[in-house]
mmCIF file of C-alpha atoms in Angstrom:
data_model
loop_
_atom_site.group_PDB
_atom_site.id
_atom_site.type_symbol
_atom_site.label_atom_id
_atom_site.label_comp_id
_atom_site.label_asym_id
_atom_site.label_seq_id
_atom_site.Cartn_x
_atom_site.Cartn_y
_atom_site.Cartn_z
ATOM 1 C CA UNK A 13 0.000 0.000 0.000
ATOM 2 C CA UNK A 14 2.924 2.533 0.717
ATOM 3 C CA UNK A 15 4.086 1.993 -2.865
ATOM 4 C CA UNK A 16 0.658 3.722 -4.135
ATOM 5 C CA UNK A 17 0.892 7.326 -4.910
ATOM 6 C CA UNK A 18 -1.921 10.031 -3.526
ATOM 7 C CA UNK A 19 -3.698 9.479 -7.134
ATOM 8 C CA UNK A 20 -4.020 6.183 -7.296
ATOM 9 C CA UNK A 21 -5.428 6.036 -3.648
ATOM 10 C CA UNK A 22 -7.993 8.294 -4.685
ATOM 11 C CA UNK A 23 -9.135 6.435 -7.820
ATOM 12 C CA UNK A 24 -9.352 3.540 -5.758
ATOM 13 C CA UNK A 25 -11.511 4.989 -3.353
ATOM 14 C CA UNK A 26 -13.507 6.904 -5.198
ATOM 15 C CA UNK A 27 -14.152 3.764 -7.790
ATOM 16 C CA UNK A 28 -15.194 1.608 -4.538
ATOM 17 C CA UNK A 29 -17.645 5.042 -3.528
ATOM 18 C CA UNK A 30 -19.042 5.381 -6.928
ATOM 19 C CA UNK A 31 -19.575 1.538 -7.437
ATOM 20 C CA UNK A 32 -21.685 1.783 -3.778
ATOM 21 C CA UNK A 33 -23.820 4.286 -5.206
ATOM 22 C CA UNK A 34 -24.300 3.016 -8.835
ATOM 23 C CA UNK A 35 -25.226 -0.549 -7.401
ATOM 24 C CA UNK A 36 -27.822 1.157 -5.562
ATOM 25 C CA UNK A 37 -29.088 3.099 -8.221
ATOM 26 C CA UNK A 38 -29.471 0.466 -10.383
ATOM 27 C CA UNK A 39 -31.461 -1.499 -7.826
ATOM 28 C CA UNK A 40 -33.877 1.341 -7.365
ATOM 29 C CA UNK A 41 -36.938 1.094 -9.460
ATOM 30 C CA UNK A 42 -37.701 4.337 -9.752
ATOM 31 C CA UNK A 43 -34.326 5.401 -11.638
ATOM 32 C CA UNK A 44 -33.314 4.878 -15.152
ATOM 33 C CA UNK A 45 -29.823 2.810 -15.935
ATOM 34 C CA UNK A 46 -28.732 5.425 -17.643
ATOM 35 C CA UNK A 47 -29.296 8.233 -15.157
ATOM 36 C CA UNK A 48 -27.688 5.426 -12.623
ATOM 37 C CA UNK A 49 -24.293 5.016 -14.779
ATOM 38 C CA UNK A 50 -24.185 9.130 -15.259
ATOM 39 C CA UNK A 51 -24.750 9.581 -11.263
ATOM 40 C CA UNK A 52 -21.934 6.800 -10.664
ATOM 41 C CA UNK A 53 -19.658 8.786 -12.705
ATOM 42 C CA UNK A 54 -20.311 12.097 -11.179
ATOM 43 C CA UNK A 55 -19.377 10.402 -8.130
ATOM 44 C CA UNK A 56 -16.289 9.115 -9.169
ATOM 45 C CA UNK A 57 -15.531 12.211 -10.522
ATOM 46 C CA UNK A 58 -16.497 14.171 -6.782
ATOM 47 C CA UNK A 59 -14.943 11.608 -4.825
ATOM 48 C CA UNK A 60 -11.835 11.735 -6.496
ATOM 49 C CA UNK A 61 -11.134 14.937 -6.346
ATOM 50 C CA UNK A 62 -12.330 15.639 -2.947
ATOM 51 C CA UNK A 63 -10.244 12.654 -1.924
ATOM 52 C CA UNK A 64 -6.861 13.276 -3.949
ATOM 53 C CA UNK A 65 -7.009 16.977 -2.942
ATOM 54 C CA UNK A 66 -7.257 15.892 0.879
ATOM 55 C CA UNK A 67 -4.614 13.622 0.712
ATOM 56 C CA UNK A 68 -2.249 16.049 -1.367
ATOM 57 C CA UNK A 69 -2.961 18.741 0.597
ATOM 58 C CA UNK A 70 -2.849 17.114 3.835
ATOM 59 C CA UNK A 71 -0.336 14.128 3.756
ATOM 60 C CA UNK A 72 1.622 13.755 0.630
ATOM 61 C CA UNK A 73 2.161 17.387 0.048
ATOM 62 C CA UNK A 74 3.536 17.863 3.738
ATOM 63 C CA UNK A 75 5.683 14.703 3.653
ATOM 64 C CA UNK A 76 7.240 15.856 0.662
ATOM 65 C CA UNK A 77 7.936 19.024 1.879
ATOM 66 C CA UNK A 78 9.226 17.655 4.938
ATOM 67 C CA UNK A 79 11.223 15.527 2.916
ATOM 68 C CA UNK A 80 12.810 18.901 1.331
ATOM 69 C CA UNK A 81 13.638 20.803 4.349
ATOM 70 C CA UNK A 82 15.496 17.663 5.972
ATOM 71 C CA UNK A 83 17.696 18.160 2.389
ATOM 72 C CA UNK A 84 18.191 21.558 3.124
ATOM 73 C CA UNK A 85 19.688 20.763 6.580
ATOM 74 C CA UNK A 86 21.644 18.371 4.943
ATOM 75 C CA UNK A 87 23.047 21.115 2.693
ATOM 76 C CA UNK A 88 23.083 23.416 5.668
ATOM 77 C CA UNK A 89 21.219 25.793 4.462
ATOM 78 C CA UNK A 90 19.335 26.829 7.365
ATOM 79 C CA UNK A 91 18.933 30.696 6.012
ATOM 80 C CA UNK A 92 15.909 28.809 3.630
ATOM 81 C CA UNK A 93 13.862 27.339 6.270
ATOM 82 C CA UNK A 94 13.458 30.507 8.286
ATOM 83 C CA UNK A 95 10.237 31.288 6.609
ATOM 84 C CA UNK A 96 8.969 27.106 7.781
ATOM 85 C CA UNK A 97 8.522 27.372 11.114
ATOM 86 C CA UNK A 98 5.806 29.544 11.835
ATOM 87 C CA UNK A 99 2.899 28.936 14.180
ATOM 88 C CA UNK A 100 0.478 26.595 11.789
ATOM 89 C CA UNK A 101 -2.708 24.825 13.423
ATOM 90 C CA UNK A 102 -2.414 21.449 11.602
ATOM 91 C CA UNK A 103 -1.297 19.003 13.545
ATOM 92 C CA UNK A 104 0.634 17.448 10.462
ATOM 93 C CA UNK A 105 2.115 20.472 9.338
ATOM 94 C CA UNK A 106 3.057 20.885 12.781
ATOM 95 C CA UNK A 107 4.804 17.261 13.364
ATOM 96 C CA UNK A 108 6.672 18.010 10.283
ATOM 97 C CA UNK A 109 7.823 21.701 11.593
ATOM 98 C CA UNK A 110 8.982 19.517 14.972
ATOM 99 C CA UNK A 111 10.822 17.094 12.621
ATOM 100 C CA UNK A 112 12.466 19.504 11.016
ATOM 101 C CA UNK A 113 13.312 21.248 13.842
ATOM 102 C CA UNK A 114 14.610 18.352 15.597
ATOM 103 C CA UNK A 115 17.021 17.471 12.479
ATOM 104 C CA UNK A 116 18.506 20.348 12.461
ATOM 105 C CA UNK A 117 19.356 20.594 16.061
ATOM 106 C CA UNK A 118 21.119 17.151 15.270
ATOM 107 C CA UNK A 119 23.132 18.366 12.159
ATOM 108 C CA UNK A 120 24.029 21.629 14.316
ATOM 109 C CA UNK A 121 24.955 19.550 17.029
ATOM 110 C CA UNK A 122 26.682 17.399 14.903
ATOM 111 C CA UNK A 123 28.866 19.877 13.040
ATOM 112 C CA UNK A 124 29.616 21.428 16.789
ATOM 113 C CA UNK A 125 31.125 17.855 17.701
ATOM 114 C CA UNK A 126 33.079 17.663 14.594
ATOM 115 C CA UNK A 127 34.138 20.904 15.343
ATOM 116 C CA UNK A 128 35.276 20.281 18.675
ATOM 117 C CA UNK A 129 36.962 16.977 17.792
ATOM 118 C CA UNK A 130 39.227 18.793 15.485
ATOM 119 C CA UNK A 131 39.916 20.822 18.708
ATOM 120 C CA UNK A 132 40.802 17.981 20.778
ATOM 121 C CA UNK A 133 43.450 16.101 18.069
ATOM 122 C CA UNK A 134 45.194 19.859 17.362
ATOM 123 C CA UNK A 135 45.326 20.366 21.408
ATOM 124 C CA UNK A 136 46.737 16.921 21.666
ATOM 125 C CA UNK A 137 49.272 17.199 19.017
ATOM 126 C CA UNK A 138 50.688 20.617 20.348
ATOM 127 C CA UNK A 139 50.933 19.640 24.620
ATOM 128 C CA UNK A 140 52.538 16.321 22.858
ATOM 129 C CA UNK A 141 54.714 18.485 21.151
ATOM 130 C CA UNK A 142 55.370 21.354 24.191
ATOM 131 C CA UNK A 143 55.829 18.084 26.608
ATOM 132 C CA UNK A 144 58.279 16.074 24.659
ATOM 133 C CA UNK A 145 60.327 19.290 23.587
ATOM 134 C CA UNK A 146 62.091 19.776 27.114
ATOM 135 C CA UNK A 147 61.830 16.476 28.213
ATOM 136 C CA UNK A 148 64.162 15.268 25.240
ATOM 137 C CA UNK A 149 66.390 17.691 26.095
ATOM 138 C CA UNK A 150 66.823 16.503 29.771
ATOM 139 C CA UNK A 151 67.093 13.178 28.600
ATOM 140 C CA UNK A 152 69.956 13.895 26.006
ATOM 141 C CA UNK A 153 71.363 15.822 28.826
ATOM 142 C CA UNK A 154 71.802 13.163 31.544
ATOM 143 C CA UNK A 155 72.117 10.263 29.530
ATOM 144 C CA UNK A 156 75.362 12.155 27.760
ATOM 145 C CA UNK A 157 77.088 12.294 31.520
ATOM 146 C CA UNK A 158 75.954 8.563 32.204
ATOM 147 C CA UNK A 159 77.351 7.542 29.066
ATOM 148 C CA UNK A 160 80.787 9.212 29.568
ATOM 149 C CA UNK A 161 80.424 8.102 33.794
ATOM 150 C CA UNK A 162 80.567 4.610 32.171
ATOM 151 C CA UNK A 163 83.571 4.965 30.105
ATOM 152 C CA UNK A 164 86.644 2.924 31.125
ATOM 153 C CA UNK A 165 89.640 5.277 30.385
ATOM 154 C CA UNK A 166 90.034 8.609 31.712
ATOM 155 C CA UNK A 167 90.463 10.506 28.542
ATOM 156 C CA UNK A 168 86.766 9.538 27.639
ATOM 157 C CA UNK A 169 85.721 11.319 31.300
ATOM 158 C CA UNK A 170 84.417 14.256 30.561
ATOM 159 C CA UNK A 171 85.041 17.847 32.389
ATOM 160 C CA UNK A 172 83.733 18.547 35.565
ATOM 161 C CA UNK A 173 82.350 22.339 33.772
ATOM 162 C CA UNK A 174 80.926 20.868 31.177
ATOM 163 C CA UNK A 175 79.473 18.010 33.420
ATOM 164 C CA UNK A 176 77.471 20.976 35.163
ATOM 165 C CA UNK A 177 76.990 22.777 32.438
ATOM 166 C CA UNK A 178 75.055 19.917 30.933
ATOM 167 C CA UNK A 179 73.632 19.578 34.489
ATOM 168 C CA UNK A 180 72.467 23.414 34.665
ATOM 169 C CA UNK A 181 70.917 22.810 31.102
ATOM 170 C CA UNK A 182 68.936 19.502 32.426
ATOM 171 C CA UNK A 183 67.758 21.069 35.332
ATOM 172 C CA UNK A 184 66.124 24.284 32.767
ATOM 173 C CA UNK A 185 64.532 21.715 30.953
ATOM 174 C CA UNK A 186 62.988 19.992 33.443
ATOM 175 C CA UNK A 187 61.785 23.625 35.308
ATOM 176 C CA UNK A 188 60.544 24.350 31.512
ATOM 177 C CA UNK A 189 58.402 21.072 31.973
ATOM 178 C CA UNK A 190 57.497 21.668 35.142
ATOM 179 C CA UNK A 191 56.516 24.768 34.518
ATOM 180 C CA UNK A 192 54.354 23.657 31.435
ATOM 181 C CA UNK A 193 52.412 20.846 33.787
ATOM 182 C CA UNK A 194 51.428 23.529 36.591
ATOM 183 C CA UNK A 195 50.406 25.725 33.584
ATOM 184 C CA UNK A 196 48.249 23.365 32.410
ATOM 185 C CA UNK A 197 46.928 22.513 35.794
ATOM 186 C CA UNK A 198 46.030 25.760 36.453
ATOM 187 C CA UNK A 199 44.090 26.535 33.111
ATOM 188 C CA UNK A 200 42.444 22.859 33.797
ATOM 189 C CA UNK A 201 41.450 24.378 37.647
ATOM 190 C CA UNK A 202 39.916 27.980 35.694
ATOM 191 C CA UNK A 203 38.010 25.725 33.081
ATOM 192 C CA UNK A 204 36.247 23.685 36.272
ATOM 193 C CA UNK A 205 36.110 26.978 38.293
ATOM 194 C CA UNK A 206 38.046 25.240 41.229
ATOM 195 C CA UNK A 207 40.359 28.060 41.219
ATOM 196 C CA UNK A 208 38.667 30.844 43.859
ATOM 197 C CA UNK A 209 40.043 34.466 43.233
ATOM 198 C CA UNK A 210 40.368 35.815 46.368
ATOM 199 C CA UNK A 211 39.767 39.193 45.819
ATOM 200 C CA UNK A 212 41.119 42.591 48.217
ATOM 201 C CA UNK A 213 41.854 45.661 48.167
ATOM 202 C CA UNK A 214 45.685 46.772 46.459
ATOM 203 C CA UNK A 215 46.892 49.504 44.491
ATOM 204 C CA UNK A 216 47.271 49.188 40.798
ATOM 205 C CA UNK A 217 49.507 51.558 40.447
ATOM 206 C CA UNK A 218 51.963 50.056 43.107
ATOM 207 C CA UNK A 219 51.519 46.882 40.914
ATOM 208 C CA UNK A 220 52.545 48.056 37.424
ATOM 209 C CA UNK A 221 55.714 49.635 39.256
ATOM 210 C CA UNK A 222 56.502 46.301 40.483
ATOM 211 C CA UNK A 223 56.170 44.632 37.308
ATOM 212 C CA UNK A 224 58.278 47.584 35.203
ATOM 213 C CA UNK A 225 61.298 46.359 37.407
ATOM 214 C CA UNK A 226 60.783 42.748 37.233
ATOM 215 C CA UNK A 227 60.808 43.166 33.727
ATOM 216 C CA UNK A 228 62.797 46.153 33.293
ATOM 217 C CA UNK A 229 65.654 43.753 32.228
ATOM 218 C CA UNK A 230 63.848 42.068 29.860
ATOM 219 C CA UNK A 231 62.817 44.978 28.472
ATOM 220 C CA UNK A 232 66.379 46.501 27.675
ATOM 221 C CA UNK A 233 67.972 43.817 26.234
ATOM 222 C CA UNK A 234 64.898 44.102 23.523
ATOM 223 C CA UNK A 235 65.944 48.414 23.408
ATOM 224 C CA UNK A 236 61.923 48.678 24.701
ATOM 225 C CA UNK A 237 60.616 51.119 27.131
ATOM 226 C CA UNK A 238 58.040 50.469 29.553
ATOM 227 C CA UNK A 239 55.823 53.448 30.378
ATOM 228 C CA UNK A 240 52.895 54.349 32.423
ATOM 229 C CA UNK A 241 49.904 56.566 30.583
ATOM 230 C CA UNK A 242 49.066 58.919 32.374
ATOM 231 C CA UNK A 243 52.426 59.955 33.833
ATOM 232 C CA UNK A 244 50.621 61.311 36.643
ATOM 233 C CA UNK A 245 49.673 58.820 38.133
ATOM 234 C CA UNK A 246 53.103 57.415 38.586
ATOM 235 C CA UNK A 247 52.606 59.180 42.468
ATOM 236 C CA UNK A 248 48.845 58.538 42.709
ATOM 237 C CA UNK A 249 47.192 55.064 44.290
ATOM 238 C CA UNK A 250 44.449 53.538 42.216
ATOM 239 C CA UNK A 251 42.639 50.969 44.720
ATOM 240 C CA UNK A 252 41.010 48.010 43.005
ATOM 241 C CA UNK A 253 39.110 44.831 44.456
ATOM 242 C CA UNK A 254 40.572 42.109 42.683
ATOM 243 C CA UNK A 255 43.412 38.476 43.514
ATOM 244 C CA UNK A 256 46.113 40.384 43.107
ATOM 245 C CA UNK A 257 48.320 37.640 42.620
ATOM 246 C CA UNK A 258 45.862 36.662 39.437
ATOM 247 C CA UNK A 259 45.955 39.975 37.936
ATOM 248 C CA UNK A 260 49.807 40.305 38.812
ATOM 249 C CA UNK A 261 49.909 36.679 36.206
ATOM 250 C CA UNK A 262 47.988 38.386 33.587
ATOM 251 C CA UNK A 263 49.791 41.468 33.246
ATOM 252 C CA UNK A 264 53.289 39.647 33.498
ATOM 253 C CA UNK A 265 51.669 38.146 30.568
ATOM 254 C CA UNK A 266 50.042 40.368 28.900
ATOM 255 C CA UNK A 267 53.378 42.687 29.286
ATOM 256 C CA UNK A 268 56.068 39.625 28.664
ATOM 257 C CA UNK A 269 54.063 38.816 25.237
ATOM 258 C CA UNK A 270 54.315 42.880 24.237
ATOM 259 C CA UNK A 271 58.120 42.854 24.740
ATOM 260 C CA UNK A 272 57.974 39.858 22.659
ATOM 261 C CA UNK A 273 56.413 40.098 19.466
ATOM 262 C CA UNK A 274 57.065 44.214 19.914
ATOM 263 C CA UNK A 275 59.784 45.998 17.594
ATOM 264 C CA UNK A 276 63.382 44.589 18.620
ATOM 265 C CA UNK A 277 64.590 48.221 19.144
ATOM 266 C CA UNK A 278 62.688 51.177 19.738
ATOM 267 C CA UNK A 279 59.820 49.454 21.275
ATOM 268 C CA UNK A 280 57.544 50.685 23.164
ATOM 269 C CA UNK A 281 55.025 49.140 25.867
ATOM 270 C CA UNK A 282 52.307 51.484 27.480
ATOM 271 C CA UNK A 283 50.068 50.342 30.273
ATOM 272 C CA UNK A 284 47.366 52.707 30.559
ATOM 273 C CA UNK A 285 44.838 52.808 33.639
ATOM 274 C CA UNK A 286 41.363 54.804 33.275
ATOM 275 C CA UNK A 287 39.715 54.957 35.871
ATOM 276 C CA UNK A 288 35.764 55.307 36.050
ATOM 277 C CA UNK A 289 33.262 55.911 38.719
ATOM 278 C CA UNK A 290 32.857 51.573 39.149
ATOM 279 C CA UNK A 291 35.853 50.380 37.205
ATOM 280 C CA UNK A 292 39.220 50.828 36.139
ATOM 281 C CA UNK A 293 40.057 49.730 32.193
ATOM 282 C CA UNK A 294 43.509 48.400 32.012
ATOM 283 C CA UNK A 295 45.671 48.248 28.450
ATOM 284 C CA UNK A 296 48.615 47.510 27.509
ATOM 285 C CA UNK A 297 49.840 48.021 24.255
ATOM 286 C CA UNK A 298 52.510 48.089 22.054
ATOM 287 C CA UNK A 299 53.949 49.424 18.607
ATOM 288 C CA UNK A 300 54.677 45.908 17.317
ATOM 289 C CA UNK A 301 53.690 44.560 13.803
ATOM 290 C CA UNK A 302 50.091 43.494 14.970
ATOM 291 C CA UNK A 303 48.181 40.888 14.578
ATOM 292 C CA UNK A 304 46.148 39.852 11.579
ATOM 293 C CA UNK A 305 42.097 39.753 11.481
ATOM 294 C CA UNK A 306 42.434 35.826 11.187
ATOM 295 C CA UNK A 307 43.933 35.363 13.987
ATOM 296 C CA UNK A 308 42.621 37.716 16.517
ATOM 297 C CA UNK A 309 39.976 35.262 17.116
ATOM 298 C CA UNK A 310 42.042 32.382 18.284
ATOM 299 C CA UNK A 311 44.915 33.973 20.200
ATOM 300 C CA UNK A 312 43.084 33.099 23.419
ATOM 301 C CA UNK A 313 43.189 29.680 22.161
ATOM 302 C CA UNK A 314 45.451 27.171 24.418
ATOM 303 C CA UNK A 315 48.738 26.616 22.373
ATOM 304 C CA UNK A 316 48.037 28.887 19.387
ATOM 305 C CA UNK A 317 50.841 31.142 18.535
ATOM 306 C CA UNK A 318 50.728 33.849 15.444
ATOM 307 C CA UNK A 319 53.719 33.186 14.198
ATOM 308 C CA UNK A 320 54.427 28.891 14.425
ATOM 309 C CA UNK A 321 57.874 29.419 13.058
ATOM 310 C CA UNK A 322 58.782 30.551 16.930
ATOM 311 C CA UNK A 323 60.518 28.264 18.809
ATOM 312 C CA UNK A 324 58.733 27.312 22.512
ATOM 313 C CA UNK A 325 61.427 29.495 24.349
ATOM 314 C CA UNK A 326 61.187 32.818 22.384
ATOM 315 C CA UNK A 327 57.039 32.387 22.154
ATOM 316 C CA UNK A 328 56.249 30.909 25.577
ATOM 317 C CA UNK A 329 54.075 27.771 25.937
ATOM 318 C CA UNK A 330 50.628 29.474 24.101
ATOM 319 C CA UNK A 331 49.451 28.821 27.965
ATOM 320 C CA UNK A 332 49.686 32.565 28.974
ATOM 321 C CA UNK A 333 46.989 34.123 26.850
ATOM 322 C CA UNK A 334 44.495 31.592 27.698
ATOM 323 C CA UNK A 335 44.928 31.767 31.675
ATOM 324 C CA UNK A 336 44.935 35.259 31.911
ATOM 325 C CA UNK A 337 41.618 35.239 29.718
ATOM 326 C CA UNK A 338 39.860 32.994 32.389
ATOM 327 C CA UNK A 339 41.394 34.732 35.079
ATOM 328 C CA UNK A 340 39.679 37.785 33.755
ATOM 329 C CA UNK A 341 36.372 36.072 33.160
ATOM 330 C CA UNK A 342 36.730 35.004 36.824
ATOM 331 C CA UNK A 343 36.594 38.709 37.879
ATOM 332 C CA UNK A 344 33.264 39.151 36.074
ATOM 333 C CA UNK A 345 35.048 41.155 33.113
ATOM 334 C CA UNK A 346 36.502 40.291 29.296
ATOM 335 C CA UNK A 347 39.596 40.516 28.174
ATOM 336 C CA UNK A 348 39.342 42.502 24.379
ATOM 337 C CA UNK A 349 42.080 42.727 21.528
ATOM 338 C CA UNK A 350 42.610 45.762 19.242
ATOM 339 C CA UNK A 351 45.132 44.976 16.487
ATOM 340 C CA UNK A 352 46.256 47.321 13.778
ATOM 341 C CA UNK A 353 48.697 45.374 11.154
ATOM 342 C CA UNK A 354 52.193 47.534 11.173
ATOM 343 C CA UNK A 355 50.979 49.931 14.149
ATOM 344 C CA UNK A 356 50.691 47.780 17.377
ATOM 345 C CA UNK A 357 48.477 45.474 19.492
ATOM 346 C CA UNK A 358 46.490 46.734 22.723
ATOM 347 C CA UNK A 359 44.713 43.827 25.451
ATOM 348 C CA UNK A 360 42.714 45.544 27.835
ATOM 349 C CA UNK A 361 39.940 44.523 30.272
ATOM 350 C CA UNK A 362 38.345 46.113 33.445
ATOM 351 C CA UNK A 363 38.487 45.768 36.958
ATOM 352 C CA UNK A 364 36.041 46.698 39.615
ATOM 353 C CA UNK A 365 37.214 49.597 42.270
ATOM 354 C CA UNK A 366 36.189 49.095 45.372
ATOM 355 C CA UNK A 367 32.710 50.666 47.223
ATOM 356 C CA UNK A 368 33.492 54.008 48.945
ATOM 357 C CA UNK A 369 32.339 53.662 52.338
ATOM 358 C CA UNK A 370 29.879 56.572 53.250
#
């Protein structure tokens, strides 16, 4: 019966109506045979188009149109079926909107998985990569002052500065690693929220002094300055309610990867504060090469780096970007990029100041 098309159906039925009625025409005395065969075709004729044009218009047309938006999903072209889904009181019309519906919350959710699974075999590829990096290097390391520990003569030996020279050189390697693991710890802890900020009451300013010496070295072997905009408030406080040991990570960060990818000489790295009557916005930026559109949308991305040519030691881990983005998010506020290609790169987010007491 499923093989029959709406037509034939009708035909069918309306034949078996019209044959009814004709037989009992016939049989009544009273009407001609003639006038019996003409009102059995008339019925045939009404019943068949009464019953094809229900059936079209209620079944067959609304499977097949069913049928057509489940081939748009397939296509993805969900921009077609906005016009589908409105409010209809047929219940069929209405089972088909909710299978359509349903199918393409599937192929959404599907694409969203394949998405992510690409996600998971690039993340695993690069903390292979960032693990086995130092870790080689360690073991080449050691294994070069076992193998010459083992040697019989004493010309082989080797000398007791380069034996802690290759020592010194292990023991970087392994910190690097080490490093790397609690990195990845801690943007494992964010992602759970396990990590509480424990938020007080310190000076910003006070802060961004202490980080302009820490890195003050750093930033002359690249010829950079580091600045504070305004100058005035070089001998004003700026109170904020924030961890500051979380928001002394990000701008370590945030100022380390300015001094990185920033002009080799002549650079220059601003941190600006601006305050405002709940908030103080916090930049820094520098006159670097920027970054490109394309990427601006994944440099908070675990691992990603701009420019893959870098080796791990001049471009970090591609850990610091991504936990000081959570650590932001943690203080209720987003961390933004602004990226001009040939003038610079600014990261800025806000922090809340704390109530005035009345």
């Amino acid at each position: 019966m499923h093989l029959l098309s709406s037509r034939t159906i009708a035909i069918l039925i309306a034949l078996l109506v019209a044959g009814v009625l004709t037989l009992a025409a016939v049989y009544i005395p009273q009407l001609p045979s003639s006038q019996a065969f003409l009102s059995g075709g008339l019925a045939v004729a009404a019943c068949f188009l009464l019953i094809y044009l229900s059936f079209e218009a209620l079944i067959f047309r609304e499977i097949n149109s069913i049928y057509s938006r489940l081939e748009h999903i397939k296509r993805k072209e969900f921009k077609k079926l906005s016009n589908k889904f409105l409010f209809r009181p047929e219940p069929l019309r209405r089972l088909g909107d909710e299978i359509v519906a349903t199918a393409q919350r599937r192929q959404q959710e599907l694409d969203e998985l394949k998405r992510l699974q690409a996600l998971r075999r690039e993340f695993l590829a690069d903390v292979s990569h960032e693990l086995k990096t130092p870790l080689f290097a360690a073991q080449g390391f050691v294994h070069t002052i076992l193998d010459e520990e083992e040697a019989d003569t004493d010309a082989s030996s080797m000398d007791p500065a380069m034996r802690r020279k290759f020592l010194h050189r292990a023991a970087a390697s392994l910190d690097t690693l080490g490093t790397l693991v609690q990195d990845l710890v801690t943007i494992a802890q964010l992602e759970k929220g396990v990590v509480r900020m424990r938020r007080q009451r310190f000076d910003l300013v006070a802060l961004v002094h202490e980080l302009f010496e820490l890195l003050g070295q750093q930033a002359e072997r690249r010829g950079a300055t580091l600045t504070l905009f305004p100058p005035h408030l070089a001998g004003e406080e700026i109170p904020v309610l924030a961890d500051r040991n979380r928001i002394r990570q990000v701008l370590i960060n945030l100022i380390d990867n300015a001094l990185k990818y920033g002009r080799e000489q002549e650079g220059q790295v601003v941190v600006a504060l601006t305050p405002g009557r709940s908030s103080v916005r916090v930049a820094v930026r520098d006159n670097g090469n920027g970054i490109a559109p394309e990427h601006q949308a994944r440099i908070f991305e675990r691992f990603y780096r701009v420019e893959k040519s870098r080796s791990r030691a001049a471009g970090g881990s591609g850990l610091g970007l991504a936990i000081s983005k959570h650590i932001v998010e943690a203080h209720k506020s987003t961390i933004h990029i602004k990226s001009v290609l040939g003038e610079g790169t600014t990261m800025e987010f806000k922090l809340p100041r704390p109530k005035v007491q009345p």
